[in-house]
Amino acid sequence: MTQVTEHGGGVWSLRVPIPDNPLGHTLVHVLDTGLGPVLVDTGWDDPASWVELTAGLGALGLGVADVHGVVITHHHPDHHGLSGRVREESGAWIAMHAADTAVVRRTRESGPGTWLDYLAHKLATVGAPDDHVAPLRAARASGRMDTLPGLRSALPDREIVPGELLDLAGRRLRAIWTPGHTPGHVCLHLEEEHPSRLPGHGRLFSGDHLLPGISPHIGLYEDPDDDAVTDPLGDYLDSLERVGRLGVAEVLPAHQHAFTDAAGRVRELLDHHEERLTGLLGLLAAPLTPWQLAERMEWNRPWEQIPHGSRNIAVSEAEAHVRRLVKLGRAEPVAGTDPVEYVAV
């Protein structure tokens, strides 16, 4: 049975499943406007997900053809996957921050196998063992690249400009740029009185930036053609503080459930990352490659039980934390090491 939650004030959320993923579902939000409903995210591109999205809209007396626009918090396939199909069925526009639009465009324009070539090389440079890299090379040789999600994600029609109100009839929805989880992640501040008159300044569609019980994945921003040294974790922590200052009454995230006390949750996440950085300094008392560091970090299960693809995500997160420590002057690369090792200073 389709699960639809009414949040009041012309806002609903629809549970759209994510296949074979422990997160379970994406909360697609529906915002009533003077020109028709606007979706905040759309969910994973999968037949079962499409059925649930359309059934959820149907429970509200709507069809996909009624959708006026789609606002994307970030480019990941559990948020942007169905956007193209919604546009095909309705003629709706799609809006996204320019930094994530660049990721979508780059992915669409890359030749077959580019991503697997890049990932295999990158994993080797951070110390991944040969038996971990071998399946990626085999996938590249077999042409299985075409089965990866997000390769043909829809290009947006509109740009979300940080700090500006979106052009939505009868609503005040302001874009807040919150990089970290992706370079173009945005939260959306609904600058209207809370329908239940909860204290605070409006509501926040937070995407994956601010979740009630999960710390979102913060890995490196991946661009095979760009050697710029980014600091995604630093971006994320700065963005958290920015969101904490908004003083919103309620947060409507893309996973789990709506919650209040955004400022308290921000403090918890800031403390969590500071504790984690401190713990990593202890691990880096002796030189380690990013892969060796990831093996020793605390995850939600022992390293031996983490699947192949999730290990790639884990080592990217380890790299992002090491990069933050280096930028803060608390760690440094060891000269002459290959793969490069890092040590606390």
Short mmCIF file of C-alpha atoms in Angstrom, two decimals, residues 29-300:
data_model
loop_
_atom_site.label_atom_id
_atom_site.label_comp_id
_atom_site.label_asym_id
_atom_site.label_seq_id
_atom_site.Cartn_x
_atom_site.Cartn_y
_atom_site.Cartn_z
CA HIS A 29 8.04 15.70 -1.68
CA VAL A 30 5.08 17.22 -3.48
CA LEU A 31 4.64 20.98 -3.21
CA ASP A 32 1.38 22.54 -4.33
CA THR A 33 1.84 25.74 -6.37
CA GLY A 34 -0.43 28.08 -8.29
CA LEU A 35 0.58 26.41 -11.56
CA GLY A 36 0.39 22.82 -10.41
CA PRO A 37 2.37 20.40 -8.25
CA VAL A 38 6.15 20.58 -8.09
CA LEU A 39 8.22 17.56 -7.01
CA VAL A 40 11.30 17.84 -4.84
CA ASP A 41 13.32 14.85 -6.16
CA THR A 42 11.78 11.92 -8.03
CA GLY A 43 13.33 8.63 -6.84
CA TRP A 44 15.25 5.75 -8.44
CA ASP A 45 14.73 4.84 -12.09
CA ASP A 46 13.15 1.43 -11.61
CA PRO A 47 9.75 0.04 -12.67
CA ALA A 48 8.65 -0.61 -9.07
CA SER A 49 9.72 2.89 -8.07
CA TRP A 50 7.74 4.39 -10.95
CA VAL A 51 4.66 2.44 -9.89
CA GLU A 52 4.96 3.76 -6.34
CA LEU A 53 5.55 7.33 -7.47
CA THR A 54 2.51 7.33 -9.74
CA ALA A 55 0.38 5.58 -7.12
CA GLY A 56 1.39 8.16 -4.52
CA LEU A 57 0.42 10.99 -6.83
CA GLY A 58 -2.83 9.17 -7.56
CA ALA A 59 -3.63 9.03 -3.85
CA LEU A 60 -3.48 12.84 -3.92
CA GLY A 61 -5.82 12.96 -6.90
CA LEU A 62 -2.97 13.77 -9.27
CA GLY A 63 -1.40 12.20 -12.33
CA VAL A 64 2.18 12.50 -13.53
CA ALA A 65 0.85 14.67 -16.37
CA ASP A 66 -0.19 17.26 -13.76
CA VAL A 67 3.39 17.83 -12.55
CA HIS A 68 4.50 21.39 -13.32
CA GLY A 69 8.16 21.16 -12.30
CA VAL A 70 10.86 19.05 -10.65
CA VAL A 71 13.42 20.50 -8.24
CA ILE A 72 16.43 18.23 -7.64
CA THR A 73 18.40 18.45 -4.40
CA HIS A 74 21.34 16.58 -5.97
CA HIS A 75 22.19 14.36 -8.92
CA HIS A 76 22.35 10.93 -7.24
CA PRO A 77 20.14 8.29 -8.91
CA ASP A 78 17.87 7.78 -5.89
CA HIS A 79 16.91 11.46 -6.19
CA HIS A 80 17.20 12.30 -9.90
CA GLY A 81 16.61 8.89 -11.48
CA LEU A 82 12.96 9.31 -12.55
CA SER A 83 13.18 13.00 -13.46
CA GLY A 84 13.50 12.37 -17.18
CA ARG A 85 10.48 10.09 -17.27
CA VAL A 86 8.41 12.60 -15.30
CA ARG A 87 9.37 15.27 -17.82
CA GLU A 88 8.47 13.01 -20.76
CA GLU A 89 5.03 12.30 -19.28
CA SER A 90 4.20 15.85 -18.19
CA GLY A 91 6.36 18.41 -19.98
CA ALA A 92 7.58 19.57 -16.56
CA TRP A 93 10.81 21.53 -16.23
CA ILE A 94 13.74 20.16 -14.19
CA ALA A 95 15.92 22.42 -12.02
CA MET A 96 19.35 21.62 -10.55
CA HIS A 97 22.42 23.45 -9.23
CA ALA A 98 25.04 24.10 -11.92
CA ALA A 99 27.75 22.06 -10.18
CA ASP A 100 25.62 18.92 -10.24
CA THR A 101 24.41 19.66 -13.76
CA ALA A 102 28.09 19.57 -14.76
CA VAL A 103 28.37 16.08 -13.22
CA VAL A 104 25.31 14.88 -15.17
CA ARG A 105 26.62 16.35 -18.41
CA ARG A 106 30.10 14.90 -17.91
CA THR A 107 28.66 11.45 -17.18
CA ARG A 108 26.43 11.53 -20.26
CA GLU A 109 29.27 12.64 -22.52
CA SER A 110 31.90 10.20 -21.24
CA GLY A 111 32.81 7.32 -23.49
CA PRO A 112 31.94 3.75 -22.45
CA GLY A 113 34.24 2.52 -19.72
CA THR A 114 35.68 5.92 -18.80
CA TRP A 115 34.38 5.72 -15.25
CA LEU A 116 35.60 2.15 -14.65
CA ASP A 117 39.04 3.01 -16.06
CA TYR A 118 39.24 6.02 -13.76
CA LEU A 119 37.98 4.12 -10.71
CA ALA A 120 40.38 1.21 -11.23
CA HIS A 121 43.34 3.57 -11.57
CA LYS A 122 42.28 5.65 -8.59
CA LEU A 123 41.81 2.63 -6.33
CA ALA A 124 45.28 1.38 -7.26
CA THR A 125 46.82 4.75 -6.34
CA VAL A 126 45.24 4.69 -2.85
CA GLY A 127 46.52 1.20 -2.09
CA ALA A 128 43.65 -1.11 -3.02
CA PRO A 129 44.84 -4.72 -3.45
CA ASP A 130 44.89 -6.27 -6.91
CA ASP A 131 42.07 -8.69 -6.06
CA HIS A 132 39.78 -5.72 -5.39
CA VAL A 133 40.64 -3.88 -8.61
CA ALA A 134 40.47 -6.98 -10.83
CA PRO A 135 36.62 -7.16 -11.01
CA LEU A 136 36.48 -3.55 -12.21
CA ARG A 137 38.92 -4.31 -15.01
CA ALA A 138 36.91 -7.42 -15.89
CA ALA A 139 33.69 -5.37 -15.99
CA ARG A 140 35.42 -2.87 -18.27
CA ALA A 141 36.53 -5.63 -20.63
CA SER A 142 33.08 -7.23 -20.71
CA GLY A 143 31.23 -3.99 -21.42
CA ARG A 144 29.09 -4.12 -18.26
CA MET A 145 29.59 -0.37 -17.91
CA ASP A 146 26.17 0.14 -19.53
CA THR A 147 24.43 -1.40 -16.51
CA LEU A 148 25.62 1.23 -14.02
CA PRO A 149 22.98 3.72 -12.80
CA GLY A 150 22.99 7.39 -13.73
CA LEU A 151 24.74 7.11 -17.11
CA ARG A 152 21.92 8.82 -18.99
CA SER A 153 20.34 10.98 -16.32
CA ALA A 154 18.20 13.85 -17.60
CA LEU A 155 19.85 17.21 -18.19
CA PRO A 156 17.93 19.94 -16.37
CA ASP A 157 16.15 22.85 -18.05
CA ARG A 158 16.70 25.39 -15.26
CA GLU A 159 19.53 26.35 -12.95
CA ILE A 160 19.02 26.59 -9.20
CA VAL A 161 20.86 29.74 -8.11
CA PRO A 162 22.01 29.80 -4.47
CA GLY A 163 20.28 32.42 -2.36
CA GLU A 164 17.53 33.08 -4.88
CA LEU A 165 13.84 32.25 -4.69
CA LEU A 166 12.71 29.60 -7.18
CA ASP A 167 10.07 30.72 -9.66
CA LEU A 168 7.09 28.96 -8.06
CA ALA A 169 3.67 30.57 -8.23
CA GLY A 170 2.36 31.39 -4.78
CA ARG A 171 5.30 29.89 -2.81
CA ARG A 172 8.52 31.22 -1.28
CA LEU A 173 11.14 28.52 -1.78
CA ARG A 174 14.74 29.72 -1.48
CA ALA A 175 17.77 27.72 -2.59
CA ILE A 176 20.53 27.15 -0.02
CA TRP A 177 23.75 25.77 -1.54
CA THR A 178 25.01 22.97 0.73
CA PRO A 179 27.96 21.23 -0.99
CA GLY A 180 29.57 18.20 0.60
CA HIS A 181 27.51 15.12 -0.25
CA THR A 182 27.76 16.33 -3.87
CA PRO A 183 29.31 19.56 -5.19
CA GLY A 184 25.91 20.96 -6.16
CA HIS A 185 23.69 19.71 -3.35
CA VAL A 186 21.02 22.21 -2.36
CA CYS A 187 18.58 22.46 0.51
CA LEU A 188 15.34 24.32 -0.14
CA HIS A 189 14.01 26.72 2.47
CA LEU A 190 10.24 27.11 2.41
CA GLU A 191 10.00 30.60 3.86
CA GLU A 192 6.39 30.34 5.00
CA GLU A 193 4.81 30.04 8.42
CA HIS A 194 4.66 26.46 9.63
CA PRO A 195 1.10 25.11 9.15
CA SER A 196 1.03 23.98 12.81
CA ARG A 197 2.65 27.24 13.92
CA LEU A 198 5.72 25.50 15.27
CA PRO A 199 8.32 28.03 16.43
CA GLY A 200 10.98 28.78 13.87
CA HIS A 201 11.41 30.13 10.39
CA GLY A 202 9.63 27.90 7.88
CA ARG A 203 10.58 24.41 6.74
CA LEU A 204 13.62 22.93 5.02
CA PHE A 205 13.67 20.30 2.28
CA SER A 206 17.10 18.97 3.23
CA GLY A 207 17.78 16.23 0.66
CA ASP A 208 20.63 14.11 2.02
CA HIS A 209 22.38 17.02 3.73
CA LEU A 210 20.60 16.84 7.07
CA LEU A 211 19.03 13.51 8.09
CA PRO A 212 17.62 12.65 11.53
CA GLY A 213 19.60 9.47 12.18
CA ILE A 214 22.22 9.10 9.43
CA SER A 215 25.44 10.93 8.68
CA PRO A 216 25.47 11.20 4.87
CA HIS A 217 28.36 9.84 2.84
CA ILE A 218 31.04 12.46 2.23
CA GLY A 219 33.55 11.27 -0.35
CA LEU A 220 35.72 13.01 -2.90
CA TYR A 221 34.16 14.93 -5.80
CA GLU A 222 35.08 12.76 -8.78
CA ASP A 223 36.15 14.34 -12.08
CA PRO A 224 38.68 12.35 -14.13
CA ASP A 225 39.71 15.48 -16.05
CA ASP A 226 40.21 17.82 -13.09
CA ASP A 227 43.25 17.73 -10.81
CA ALA A 228 41.89 20.39 -8.43
CA VAL A 229 42.27 19.47 -4.76
CA THR A 230 38.79 19.74 -3.30
CA ASP A 231 37.75 19.52 0.36
CA PRO A 232 34.26 17.96 0.42
CA LEU A 233 34.25 17.36 4.16
CA GLY A 234 35.21 20.98 4.81
CA ASP A 235 32.44 22.04 2.41
CA TYR A 236 29.96 19.84 4.25
CA LEU A 237 30.86 21.12 7.71
CA ASP A 238 30.60 24.74 6.54
CA SER A 239 27.25 23.97 4.91
CA LEU A 240 25.97 22.36 8.11
CA GLU A 241 26.70 25.51 10.07
CA ARG A 242 24.95 27.60 7.40
CA VAL A 243 21.83 25.46 7.66
CA GLY A 244 21.95 25.53 11.45
CA ARG A 245 21.71 29.30 11.40
CA LEU A 246 18.44 29.29 9.42
CA GLY A 247 16.39 28.51 12.52
CA VAL A 248 13.81 26.40 10.67
CA ALA A 249 10.80 24.96 12.48
CA GLU A 250 10.96 21.57 10.76
CA VAL A 251 13.17 19.58 8.42
CA LEU A 252 11.72 17.46 5.61
CA PRO A 253 14.59 15.16 4.56
CA ALA A 254 14.78 12.78 1.60
CA HIS A 255 15.19 9.70 3.83
CA GLN A 256 13.83 8.50 7.17
CA HIS A 257 11.30 11.04 8.53
CA ALA A 258 10.55 14.70 9.21
CA PHE A 259 12.00 16.18 12.40
CA THR A 260 12.41 19.37 14.41
CA ASP A 261 15.47 20.84 16.19
CA ALA A 262 17.63 21.24 13.11
CA ALA A 263 20.22 23.17 15.12
CA GLY A 264 20.55 20.29 17.58
CA ARG A 265 21.03 17.78 14.78
CA VAL A 266 23.64 20.03 13.17
CA ARG A 267 25.58 20.11 16.46
CA GLU A 268 25.44 16.31 16.66
CA LEU A 269 26.86 15.95 13.16
CA LEU A 270 29.60 18.52 13.73
CA ASP A 271 30.60 16.72 16.95
CA HIS A 272 30.49 13.35 15.16
CA HIS A 273 32.91 14.46 12.45
CA GLU A 274 35.27 16.11 14.92
CA GLU A 275 35.36 12.89 16.94
CA ARG A 276 35.97 10.91 13.80
CA LEU A 277 38.81 13.17 12.67
CA THR A 278 40.40 12.85 16.11
CA GLY A 279 40.08 9.07 15.94
CA LEU A 280 41.71 9.00 12.51
CA LEU A 281 44.68 10.95 13.85
CA GLY A 282 45.21 8.10 16.31
CA LEU A 283 45.15 5.59 13.45
CA LEU A 284 47.64 7.73 11.53
CA ALA A 285 50.22 7.60 14.31
CA ALA A 286 51.93 5.21 11.86
CA PRO A 287 51.85 5.87 8.09
CA LEU A 288 48.88 4.38 6.25
CA THR A 289 47.49 4.48 2.72
CA PRO A 290 43.85 5.61 2.40
CA TRP A 291 42.87 1.98 1.77
CA GLN A 292 44.64 0.81 4.93
CA LEU A 293 42.95 3.62 6.84
CA ALA A 294 39.52 2.61 5.54
CA GLU A 295 40.18 -0.98 6.65
CA ARG A 296 40.79 0.27 10.19
CA MET A 297 37.96 2.82 10.43
CA GLU A 298 34.72 2.07 12.25
CA TRP A 299 31.83 1.27 9.89
CA ASN A 300 28.37 -0.17 10.41
#
